Amino acid sequence: MKAITCTLVAVLATGWASAAVALDLTFDDVMSVGNPLVTMLDTHGYRFTGSFRTIDAPGGLLVSNGSAVYLSHEASGPGITVTRADGGPFILYEFDAAGLYVPSSAGSPNAQEVSLTGLRVGGGILGASYELGALPTFAHFSVPSTWSDLQAVTFTGLVSAAAPGALALDDVGVGEGPTSVAEPGTLALVALTALGVGGGVALTRRRSDPVRPR
């Protein structure tokens, strides 16, 4: 009986603190024709806002990584901001980025770094900067584990501290973090398990009782 109780506790604990839900936002599900300019994009429960393009046809003038669609931010206007569509907190794990143009020019400079600004729930602000290579090729960047409990993150391409540059963004790794309440399906499974175990124990006891003469 003690072993059964321990099993039930383990099941409850597993359901009560579910693991973090991690997503790789590739944008390959986004409908895009002709590299359109957009101001808002929803994908897999996350929302991207700003003034950017969904690049579906890079041709020979824009960087390519073989992806069906990626996001680009040109050297003007606000950066690309990501939030959860439902307004909840999230975690940022990683992203891929590159300078946009092949090749760049004085009139259309590529970003030499990507600046991240994170707004945490409650008002705290995080900042980080990642250097991009001289060649317009996508590079992968991991984000420290401190980038959690986020309300919003803005990606901005920079040539220097004060000058914007054209940025390509793809494969943004995000997550919702652990939850503290079990899902209904988990609770139902636990309840059924408890009933089944209880019934099995009662039946075993009934069968093991000695037969008393009448």
PDB file of N, CA, C and O in Angstrom, residues 33-107:
ATOM      1  N   VAL A  33       4.002  36.214 -49.717  1.00  0.00           N
ATOM      2  CA  VAL A  33       4.235  36.234 -51.165  1.00  0.00           C
ATOM      3  C   VAL A  33       4.846  37.584 -51.534  1.00  0.00           C
ATOM      4  O   VAL A  33       4.255  38.640 -51.282  1.00  0.00           O
ATOM      5  N   GLY A  34       6.042  37.562 -52.085  1.00  0.00           N
ATOM      6  CA  GLY A  34       6.668  38.793 -52.565  1.00  0.00           C
ATOM      7  C   GLY A  34       7.289  39.643 -51.476  1.00  0.00           C
ATOM      8  O   GLY A  34       7.362  40.872 -51.622  1.00  0.00           O
ATOM      9  N   ASN A  35       7.739  39.032 -50.390  1.00  0.00           N
ATOM     10  CA  ASN A  35       8.425  39.766 -49.307  1.00  0.00           C
ATOM     11  C   ASN A  35       7.611  40.966 -48.806  1.00  0.00           C
ATOM     12  O   ASN A  35       8.104  42.099 -48.770  1.00  0.00           O
ATOM     13  N   PRO A  36       6.368  40.756 -48.378  1.00  0.00           N
ATOM     14  CA  PRO A  36       5.511  41.892 -48.021  1.00  0.00           C
ATOM     15  C   PRO A  36       5.948  42.579 -46.723  1.00  0.00           C
ATOM     16  O   PRO A  36       6.531  41.967 -45.832  1.00  0.00           O
ATOM     17  N   LEU A  37       5.630  43.867 -46.638  1.00  0.00           N
ATOM     18  CA  LEU A  37       5.854  44.643 -45.419  1.00  0.00           C
ATOM     19  C   LEU A  37       4.662  44.438 -44.494  1.00  0.00           C
ATOM     20  O   LEU A  37       3.509  44.584 -44.903  1.00  0.00           O
ATOM     21  N   VAL A  38       4.922  44.087 -43.239  1.00  0.00           N
ATOM     22  CA  VAL A  38       3.852  43.843 -42.271  1.00  0.00           C
ATOM     23  C   VAL A  38       4.164  44.584 -40.974  1.00  0.00           C
ATOM     24  O   VAL A  38       5.314  44.957 -40.713  1.00  0.00           O
ATOM     25  N   THR A  39       3.116  44.799 -40.186  1.00  0.00           N
ATOM     26  CA  THR A  39       3.291  45.457 -38.888  1.00  0.00           C
ATOM     27  C   THR A  39       2.935  44.544 -37.717  1.00  0.00           C
ATOM     28  O   THR A  39       3.264  44.864 -36.579  1.00  0.00           O
ATOM     29  N   MET A  40       2.287  43.414 -38.015  1.00  0.00           N
ATOM     30  CA  MET A  40       1.948  42.464 -36.960  1.00  0.00           C
ATOM     31  C   MET A  40       1.858  41.063 -37.547  1.00  0.00           C
ATOM     32  O   MET A  40       1.321  40.872 -38.640  1.00  0.00           O
ATOM     33  N   LEU A  41       2.408  40.106 -36.816  1.00  0.00           N
ATOM     34  CA  LEU A  41       2.421  38.729 -37.274  1.00  0.00           C
ATOM     35  C   LEU A  41       2.230  37.811 -36.075  1.00  0.00           C
ATOM     36  O   LEU A  41       2.946  37.917 -35.072  1.00  0.00           O
ATOM     37  N   ASP A  42       1.249  36.906 -36.144  1.00  0.00           N
ATOM     38  CA  ASP A  42       1.010  35.921 -35.093  1.00  0.00           C
ATOM     39  C   ASP A  42       1.429  34.540 -35.582  1.00  0.00           C
ATOM     40  O   ASP A  42       1.082  34.131 -36.701  1.00  0.00           O
ATOM     41  N   THR A  43       2.172  33.819 -34.750  1.00  0.00           N
ATOM     42  CA  THR A  43       2.568  32.455 -35.084  1.00  0.00           C
ATOM     43  C   THR A  43       2.739  31.649 -33.808  1.00  0.00           C
ATOM     44  O   THR A  43       3.442  32.068 -32.883  1.00  0.00           O
ATOM     45  N   HIS A  44       2.045  30.525 -33.719  1.00  0.00           N
ATOM     46  CA  HIS A  44       2.152  29.585 -32.600  1.00  0.00           C
ATOM     47  C   HIS A  44       1.992  30.257 -31.239  1.00  0.00           C
ATOM     48  O   HIS A  44       2.713  29.946 -30.285  1.00  0.00           O
ATOM     49  N   GLY A  45       1.053  31.205 -31.148  1.00  0.00           N
ATOM     50  CA  GLY A  45       0.770  31.839 -29.862  1.00  0.00           C
ATOM     51  C   GLY A  45       1.662  33.015 -29.519  1.00  0.00           C
ATOM     52  O   GLY A  45       1.544  33.576 -28.423  1.00  0.00           O
ATOM     53  N   TYR A  46       2.541  33.425 -30.441  1.00  0.00           N
ATOM     54  CA  TYR A  46       3.425  34.570 -30.211  1.00  0.00           C
ATOM     55  C   TYR A  46       3.162  35.644 -31.261  1.00  0.00           C
ATOM     56  O   TYR A  46       2.798  35.336 -32.407  1.00  0.00           O
ATOM     57  N   ARG A  47       3.354  36.894 -30.866  1.00  0.00           N
ATOM     58  CA  ARG A  47       3.043  38.026 -31.739  1.00  0.00           C
ATOM     59  C   ARG A  47       4.291  38.871 -31.977  1.00  0.00           C
ATOM     60  O   ARG A  47       4.983  39.271 -31.033  1.00  0.00           O
ATOM     61  N   PHE A  48       4.567  39.152 -33.251  1.00  0.00           N
ATOM     62  CA  PHE A  48       5.675  40.008 -33.650  1.00  0.00           C
ATOM     63  C   PHE A  48       5.113  41.312 -34.200  1.00  0.00           C
ATOM     64  O   PHE A  48       4.231  41.294 -35.068  1.00  0.00           O
ATOM     65  N   THR A  49       5.604  42.433 -33.692  1.00  0.00           N
ATOM     66  CA  THR A  49       5.119  43.741 -34.119  1.00  0.00           C
ATOM     67  C   THR A  49       6.300  44.642 -34.478  1.00  0.00           C
ATOM     68  O   THR A  49       7.429  44.414 -34.050  1.00  0.00           O
ATOM     69  N   GLY A  50       6.003  45.684 -35.245  1.00  0.00           N
ATOM     70  CA  GLY A  50       7.025  46.629 -35.697  1.00  0.00           C
ATOM     71  C   GLY A  50       6.757  46.985 -37.139  1.00  0.00           C
ATOM     72  O   GLY A  50       5.600  47.036 -37.583  1.00  0.00           O
ATOM     73  N   SER A  51       7.819  47.226 -37.886  1.00  0.00           N
ATOM     74  CA  SER A  51       7.728  47.452 -39.321  1.00  0.00           C
ATOM     75  C   SER A  51       8.791  46.576 -39.966  1.00  0.00           C
ATOM     76  O   SER A  51       9.975  46.919 -39.963  1.00  0.00           O
ATOM     77  N   PHE A  52       8.376  45.430 -40.502  1.00  0.00           N
ATOM     78  CA  PHE A  52       9.334  44.449 -41.005  1.00  0.00           C
ATOM     79  C   PHE A  52       8.723  43.702 -42.187  1.00  0.00           C
ATOM     80  O   PHE A  52       7.535  43.837 -42.484  1.00  0.00           O
ATOM     81  N   ARG A  53       9.548  42.908 -42.836  1.00  0.00           N
ATOM     82  CA  ARG A  53       9.088  42.112 -43.971  1.00  0.00           C
ATOM     83  C   ARG A  53       9.193  40.624 -43.653  1.00  0.00           C
ATOM     84  O   ARG A  53      10.069  40.199 -42.889  1.00  0.00           O
ATOM     85  N   THR A  54       8.293  39.854 -44.240  1.00  0.00           N
ATOM     86  CA  THR A  54       8.435  38.398 -44.226  1.00  0.00           C
ATOM     87  C   THR A  54       9.093  38.028 -45.558  1.00  0.00           C
ATOM     88  O   THR A  54       8.516  38.236 -46.621  1.00  0.00           O
ATOM     89  N   ILE A  55      10.303  37.505 -45.479  1.00  0.00           N
ATOM     90  CA  ILE A  55      11.089  37.224 -46.682  1.00  0.00           C
ATOM     91  C   ILE A  55      10.839  35.787 -47.140  1.00  0.00           C
ATOM     92  O   ILE A  55      11.229  34.826 -46.472  1.00  0.00           O
ATOM     93  N   ASP A  56      10.173  35.657 -48.275  1.00  0.00           N
ATOM     94  CA  ASP A  56       9.909  34.343 -48.855  1.00  0.00           C
ATOM     95  C   ASP A  56      10.668  34.138 -50.164  1.00  0.00           C
ATOM     96  O   ASP A  56      10.747  33.020 -50.660  1.00  0.00           O
ATOM     97  N   ALA A  57      11.220  35.229 -50.726  1.00  0.00           N
ATOM     98  CA  ALA A  57      11.956  35.151 -51.989  1.00  0.00           C
ATOM     99  C   ALA A  57      13.209  36.013 -51.885  1.00  0.00           C
ATOM    100  O   ALA A  57      13.244  37.152 -52.368  1.00  0.00           O
ATOM    101  N   PRO A  58      14.269  35.503 -51.250  1.00  0.00           N
ATOM    102  CA  PRO A  58      15.474  36.310 -51.061  1.00  0.00           C
ATOM    103  C   PRO A  58      16.209  36.628 -52.350  1.00  0.00           C
ATOM    104  O   PRO A  58      16.891  37.662 -52.451  1.00  0.00           O
ATOM    105  N   GLY A  59      16.084  35.748 -53.362  1.00  0.00           N
ATOM    106  CA  GLY A  59      16.799  35.989 -54.602  1.00  0.00           C
ATOM    107  C   GLY A  59      18.299  36.043 -54.361  1.00  0.00           C
ATOM    108  O   GLY A  59      18.836  35.383 -53.481  1.00  0.00           O
ATOM    109  N   GLY A  60      19.003  36.893 -55.113  1.00  0.00           N
ATOM    110  CA  GLY A  60      20.446  37.021 -54.932  1.00  0.00           C
ATOM    111  C   GLY A  60      20.840  38.253 -54.167  1.00  0.00           C
ATOM    112  O   GLY A  60      22.025  38.465 -53.900  1.00  0.00           O
ATOM    113  N   LEU A  61      19.857  39.081 -53.781  1.00  0.00           N
ATOM    114  CA  LEU A  61      20.167  40.342 -53.112  1.00  0.00           C
ATOM    115  C   LEU A  61      20.007  40.270 -51.599  1.00  0.00           C
ATOM    116  O   LEU A  61      20.502  41.140 -50.884  1.00  0.00           O
ATOM    117  N   LEU A  62      19.291  39.261 -51.108  1.00  0.00           N
ATOM    118  CA  LEU A  62      19.046  39.135 -49.675  1.00  0.00           C
ATOM    119  C   LEU A  62      19.640  37.824 -49.170  1.00  0.00           C
ATOM    120  O   LEU A  62      19.694  36.829 -49.892  1.00  0.00           O
ATOM    121  N   VAL A  63      20.072  37.840 -47.909  1.00  0.00           N
ATOM    122  CA  VAL A  63      20.664  36.652 -47.306  1.00  0.00           C
ATOM    123  C   VAL A  63      19.679  35.496 -47.317  1.00  0.00           C
ATOM    124  O   VAL A  63      18.462  35.704 -47.243  1.00  0.00           O
ATOM    125  N   SER A  64      20.192  34.276 -47.407  1.00  0.00           N
ATOM    126  CA  SER A  64      19.322  33.097 -47.410  1.00  0.00           C
ATOM    127  C   SER A  64      19.924  32.022 -46.505  1.00  0.00           C
ATOM    128  O   SER A  64      21.143  31.867 -46.443  1.00  0.00           O
ATOM    129  N   ASN A  65      19.041  31.303 -45.817  1.00  0.00           N
ATOM    130  CA  ASN A  65      19.473  30.166 -44.999  1.00  0.00           C
ATOM    131  C   ASN A  65      18.697  28.903 -45.335  1.00  0.00           C
ATOM    132  O   ASN A  65      18.703  27.937 -44.591  1.00  0.00           O
ATOM    133  N   GLY A  66      18.001  28.941 -46.485  1.00  0.00           N
ATOM    134  CA  GLY A  66      17.217  27.789 -46.898  1.00  0.00           C
ATOM    135  C   GLY A  66      15.845  27.722 -46.274  1.00  0.00           C
ATOM    136  O   GLY A  66      15.065  26.822 -46.564  1.00  0.00           O
ATOM    137  N   SER A  67      15.521  28.672 -45.389  1.00  0.00           N
ATOM    138  CA  SER A  67      14.225  28.702 -44.734  1.00  0.00           C
ATOM    139  C   SER A  67      13.153  29.199 -45.704  1.00  0.00           C
ATOM    140  O   SER A  67      13.427  30.030 -46.570  1.00  0.00           O
ATOM    141  N   ALA A  68      11.926  28.690 -45.526  1.00  0.00           N
ATOM    142  CA  ALA A  68      10.833  29.130 -46.397  1.00  0.00           C
ATOM    143  C   ALA A  68      10.500  30.597 -46.164  1.00  0.00           C
ATOM    144  O   ALA A  68      10.188  31.330 -47.108  1.00  0.00           O
ATOM    145  N   VAL A  69      10.554  31.033 -44.913  1.00  0.00           N
ATOM    146  CA  VAL A  69      10.246  32.429 -44.558  1.00  0.00           C
ATOM    147  C   VAL A  69      11.110  32.828 -43.365  1.00  0.00           C
ATOM    148  O   VAL A  69      11.310  32.036 -42.442  1.00  0.00           O
ATOM    149  N   TYR A  70      11.637  34.048 -43.402  1.00  0.00           N
ATOM    150  CA  TYR A  70      12.252  34.640 -42.214  1.00  0.00           C
ATOM    151  C   TYR A  70      11.836  36.102 -42.142  1.00  0.00           C
ATOM    152  O   TYR A  70      11.192  36.626 -43.077  1.00  0.00           O
ATOM    153  N   LEU A  71      12.167  36.778 -41.066  1.00  0.00           N
ATOM    154  CA  LEU A  71      11.794  38.182 -40.891  1.00  0.00           C
ATOM    155  C   LEU A  71      12.987  39.083 -41.192  1.00  0.00           C
ATOM    156  O   LEU A  71      14.136  38.721 -40.926  1.00  0.00           O
ATOM    157  N   SER A  72      12.705  40.252 -41.731  1.00  0.00           N
ATOM    158  CA  SER A  72      13.770  41.230 -41.974  1.00  0.00           C
ATOM    159  C   SER A  72      13.345  42.594 -41.478  1.00  0.00           C
ATOM    160  O   SER A  72      12.184  42.985 -41.596  1.00  0.00           O
ATOM    161  N   HIS A  73      14.309  43.296 -40.913  1.00  0.00           N
ATOM    162  CA  HIS A  73      14.089  44.665 -40.451  1.00  0.00           C
ATOM    163  C   HIS A  73      15.086  45.549 -41.166  1.00  0.00           C
ATOM    164  O   HIS A  73      16.299  45.341 -41.058  1.00  0.00           O
ATOM    165  N   GLU A  74      14.578  46.533 -41.899  1.00  0.00           N
ATOM    166  CA  GLU A  74      15.458  47.412 -42.657  1.00  0.00           C
ATOM    167  C   GLU A  74      16.027  48.502 -41.755  1.00  0.00           C
ATOM    168  O   GLU A  74      15.644  48.619 -40.592  1.00  0.00           O
ATOM    169  N   ALA A  75      16.934  49.275 -42.276  1.00  0.00           N
ATOM    170  CA  ALA A  75      17.713  50.210 -41.452  1.00  0.00           C
ATOM    171  C   ALA A  75      16.949  51.485 -41.119  1.00  0.00           C
ATOM    172  O   ALA A  75      17.470  52.595 -41.238  1.00  0.00           O
ATOM    173  N   SER A  76      15.717  51.347 -40.714  1.00  0.00           N
ATOM    174  CA  SER A  76      14.924  52.500 -40.258  1.00  0.00           C
ATOM    175  C   SER A  76      13.718  51.975 -39.500  1.00  0.00           C
ATOM    176  O   SER A  76      13.329  50.818 -39.649  1.00  0.00           O
ATOM    177  N   GLY A  77      13.126  52.844 -38.680  1.00  0.00           N
ATOM    178  CA  GLY A  77      11.930  52.450 -37.941  1.00  0.00           C
ATOM    179  C   GLY A  77      12.259  51.640 -36.713  1.00  0.00           C
ATOM    180  O   GLY A  77      13.421  51.360 -36.412  1.00  0.00           O
ATOM    181  N   PRO A  78      11.238  51.244 -35.965  1.00  0.00           N
ATOM    182  CA  PRO A  78      11.445  50.477 -34.725  1.00  0.00           C
ATOM    183  C   PRO A  78      11.932  49.069 -35.035  1.00  0.00           C
ATOM    184  O   PRO A  78      11.832  48.586 -36.163  1.00  0.00           O
ATOM    185  N   GLY A  79      12.468  48.403 -34.015  1.00  0.00           N
ATOM    186  CA  GLY A  79      12.894  47.024 -34.181  1.00  0.00           C
ATOM    187  C   GLY A  79      11.717  46.073 -34.211  1.00  0.00           C
ATOM    188  O   GLY A  79      10.545  46.493 -34.260  1.00  0.00           O
ATOM    189  N   ILE A  80      12.016  44.781 -34.171  1.00  0.00           N
ATOM    190  CA  ILE A  80      10.981  43.743 -34.171  1.00  0.00           C
ATOM    191  C   ILE A  80      10.752  43.304 -32.727  1.00  0.00           C
ATOM    192  O   ILE A  80      11.674  42.835 -32.062  1.00  0.00           O
ATOM    193  N   THR A  81       9.530  43.447 -32.254  1.00  0.00           N
ATOM    194  CA  THR A  81       9.192  43.120 -30.872  1.00  0.00           C
ATOM    195  C   THR A  81       8.343  41.858 -30.827  1.00  0.00           C
ATOM    196  O   THR A  81       7.387  41.713 -31.586  1.00  0.00           O
ATOM    197  N   VAL A  82       8.692  40.946 -29.925  1.00  0.00           N
ATOM    198  CA  VAL A  82       7.923  39.712 -29.754  1.00  0.00           C
ATOM    199  C   VAL A  82       7.291  39.702 -28.370  1.00  0.00           C
ATOM    200  O   VAL A  82       7.926  40.085 -27.372  1.00  0.00           O
ATOM    201  N   THR A  83       6.043  39.293 -28.318  1.00  0.00           N
ATOM    202  CA  THR A  83       5.304  39.097 -27.073  1.00  0.00           C
ATOM    203  C   THR A  83       4.497  37.810 -27.219  1.00  0.00           C
ATOM    204  O   THR A  83       4.369  37.267 -28.320  1.00  0.00           O
ATOM    205  N   ARG A  84       3.959  37.322 -26.116  1.00  0.00           N
ATOM    206  CA  ARG A  84       2.978  36.261 -26.226  1.00  0.00           C
ATOM    207  C   ARG A  84       1.649  36.874 -26.631  1.00  0.00           C
ATOM    208  O   ARG A  84       1.266  37.929 -26.134  1.00  0.00           O
ATOM    209  N   ALA A  85       0.932  36.218 -27.531  1.00  0.00           N
ATOM    210  CA  ALA A  85      -0.327  36.764 -28.023  1.00  0.00           C
ATOM    211  C   ALA A  85      -1.358  36.932 -26.915  1.00  0.00           C
ATOM    212  O   ALA A  85      -2.201  37.826 -26.982  1.00  0.00           O
ATOM    213  N   ASP A  86      -1.278  36.081 -25.872  1.00  0.00           N
ATOM    214  CA  ASP A  86      -2.232  36.187 -24.776  1.00  0.00           C
ATOM    215  C   ASP A  86      -1.735  37.105 -23.660  1.00  0.00           C
ATOM    216  O   ASP A  86      -2.379  37.243 -22.626  1.00  0.00           O
ATOM    217  N   GLY A  87      -0.578  37.739 -23.857  1.00  0.00           N
ATOM    218  CA  GLY A  87      -0.054  38.677 -22.876  1.00  0.00           C
ATOM    219  C   GLY A  87       0.696  38.045 -21.724  1.00  0.00           C
ATOM    220  O   GLY A  87       1.162  38.753 -20.831  1.00  0.00           O
ATOM    221  N   GLY A  88       0.834  36.735 -21.715  1.00  0.00           N
ATOM    222  CA  GLY A  88       1.501  36.051 -20.615  1.00  0.00           C
ATOM    223  C   GLY A  88       3.011  36.163 -20.669  1.00  0.00           C
ATOM    224  O   GLY A  88       3.581  36.582 -21.682  1.00  0.00           O
ATOM    225  N   PRO A  89       3.703  35.790 -19.584  1.00  0.00           N
ATOM    226  CA  PRO A  89       5.165  35.834 -19.558  1.00  0.00           C
ATOM    227  C   PRO A  89       5.771  34.704 -20.380  1.00  0.00           C
ATOM    228  O   PRO A  89       5.149  33.663 -20.587  1.00  0.00           O
ATOM    229  N   PHE A  90       7.005  34.900 -20.831  1.00  0.00           N
ATOM    230  CA  PHE A  90       7.668  33.863 -21.607  1.00  0.00           C
ATOM    231  C   PHE A  90       9.172  33.911 -21.376  1.00  0.00           C
ATOM    232  O   PHE A  90       9.696  34.792 -20.698  1.00  0.00           O
ATOM    233  N   ILE A  91       9.865  32.925 -21.933  1.00  0.00           N
ATOM    234  CA  ILE A  91      11.315  32.789 -21.846  1.00  0.00           C
ATOM    235  C   ILE A  91      11.887  32.912 -23.255  1.00  0.00           C
ATOM    236  O   ILE A  91      11.291  32.415 -24.212  1.00  0.00           O
ATOM    237  N   LEU A  92      13.045  33.556 -23.390  1.00  0.00           N
ATOM    238  CA  LEU A  92      13.765  33.587 -24.662  1.00  0.00           C
ATOM    239  C   LEU A  92      15.012  32.730 -24.518  1.00  0.00           C
ATOM    240  O   LEU A  92      15.832  32.966 -23.624  1.00  0.00           O
ATOM    241  N   TYR A  93      15.146  31.721 -25.389  1.00  0.00           N
ATOM    242  CA  TYR A  93      16.272  30.803 -25.313  1.00  0.00           C
ATOM    243  C   TYR A  93      17.371  31.116 -26.332  1.00  0.00           C
ATOM    244  O   TYR A  93      18.557  31.033 -26.013  1.00  0.00           O
ATOM    245  N   GLU A  94      16.969  31.434 -27.573  1.00  0.00           N
ATOM    246  CA  GLU A  94      17.942  31.514 -28.659  1.00  0.00           C
ATOM    247  C   GLU A  94      17.314  32.185 -29.877  1.00  0.00           C
ATOM    248  O   GLU A  94      16.095  32.414 -29.932  1.00  0.00           O
ATOM    249  N   PHE A  95      18.154  32.471 -30.872  1.00  0.00           N
ATOM    250  CA  PHE A  95      17.678  33.024 -32.138  1.00  0.00           C
ATOM    251  C   PHE A  95      18.800  32.939 -33.162  1.00  0.00           C
ATOM    252  O   PHE A  95      19.977  32.769 -32.812  1.00  0.00           O
ATOM    253  N   ASP A  96      18.431  33.064 -34.445  1.00  0.00           N
ATOM    254  CA  ASP A  96      19.385  33.167 -35.542  1.00  0.00           C
ATOM    255  C   ASP A  96      19.265  34.560 -36.157  1.00  0.00           C
ATOM    256  O   ASP A  96      18.146  35.083 -36.289  1.00  0.00           O
ATOM    257  N   ALA A  97      20.386  35.150 -36.536  1.00  0.00           N
ATOM    258  CA  ALA A  97      20.354  36.493 -37.111  1.00  0.00           C
ATOM    259  C   ALA A  97      21.494  36.668 -38.101  1.00  0.00           C
ATOM    260  O   ALA A  97      22.492  35.943 -38.068  1.00  0.00           O
ATOM    261  N   ALA A  98      21.331  37.682 -38.985  1.00  0.00           N
ATOM    262  CA  ALA A  98      22.348  37.980 -39.993  1.00  0.00           C
ATOM    263  C   ALA A  98      22.128  39.392 -40.514  1.00  0.00           C
ATOM    264  O   ALA A  98      21.053  39.982 -40.337  1.00  0.00           O
ATOM    265  N   GLY A  99      23.149  39.930 -41.169  1.00  0.00           N
ATOM    266  CA  GLY A  99      22.944  41.125 -41.966  1.00  0.00           C
ATOM    267  C   GLY A  99      22.058  40.775 -43.148  1.00  0.00           C
ATOM    268  O   GLY A  99      22.104  39.635 -43.650  1.00  0.00           O
ATOM    269  N   LEU A 100      21.233  41.681 -43.610  1.00  0.00           N
ATOM    270  CA  LEU A 100      20.189  41.349 -44.589  1.00  0.00           C
ATOM    271  C   LEU A 100      20.668  41.319 -46.032  1.00  0.00           C
ATOM    272  O   LEU A 100      20.306  40.418 -46.791  1.00  0.00           O
ATOM    273  N   TYR A 101      21.476  42.300 -46.446  1.00  0.00           N
ATOM    274  CA  TYR A 101      21.761  42.489 -47.870  1.00  0.00           C
ATOM    275  C   TYR A 101      23.012  41.739 -48.321  1.00  0.00           C
ATOM    276  O   TYR A 101      23.977  41.576 -47.587  1.00  0.00           O
ATOM    277  N   VAL A 102      22.975  41.293 -49.614  1.00  0.00           N
ATOM    278  CA  VAL A 102      24.117  40.628 -50.254  1.00  0.00           C
ATOM    279  C   VAL A 102      24.386  41.297 -51.599  1.00  0.00           C
ATOM    280  O   VAL A 102      23.702  41.028 -52.586  1.00  0.00           O
ATOM    281  N   PRO A 103      25.388  42.212 -51.687  1.00  0.00           N
ATOM    282  CA  PRO A 103      26.148  42.747 -50.539  1.00  0.00           C
ATOM    283  C   PRO A 103      25.427  43.980 -50.000  1.00  0.00           C
ATOM    284  O   PRO A 103      24.473  44.475 -50.611  1.00  0.00           O
ATOM    285  N   SER A 104      25.923  44.505 -48.887  1.00  0.00           N
ATOM    286  CA  SER A 104      25.357  45.748 -48.357  1.00  0.00           C
ATOM    287  C   SER A 104      25.996  46.936 -49.073  1.00  0.00           C
ATOM    288  O   SER A 104      26.963  46.789 -49.816  1.00  0.00           O
ATOM    289  N   SER A 105      25.430  48.116 -48.846  1.00  0.00           N
ATOM    290  CA  SER A 105      25.967  49.326 -49.466  1.00  0.00           C
ATOM    291  C   SER A 105      25.863  50.472 -48.476  1.00  0.00           C
ATOM    292  O   SER A 105      25.237  50.345 -47.415  1.00  0.00           O
ATOM    293  N   ALA A 106      26.444  51.602 -48.831  1.00  0.00           N
ATOM    294  CA  ALA A 106      26.404  52.766 -47.939  1.00  0.00           C
ATOM    295  C   ALA A 106      24.966  53.217 -47.711  1.00  0.00           C
ATOM    296  O   ALA A 106      24.599  53.650 -46.613  1.00  0.00           O
ATOM    297  N   GLY A 107      24.132  53.106 -48.734  1.00  0.00           N
ATOM    298  CA  GLY A 107      22.737  53.513 -48.599  1.00  0.00           C
ATOM    299  C   GLY A 107      21.883  52.482 -47.896  1.00  0.00           C
ATOM    300  O   GLY A 107      20.814  52.809 -47.373  1.00  0.00           O
TER     301      GLY A 107
END
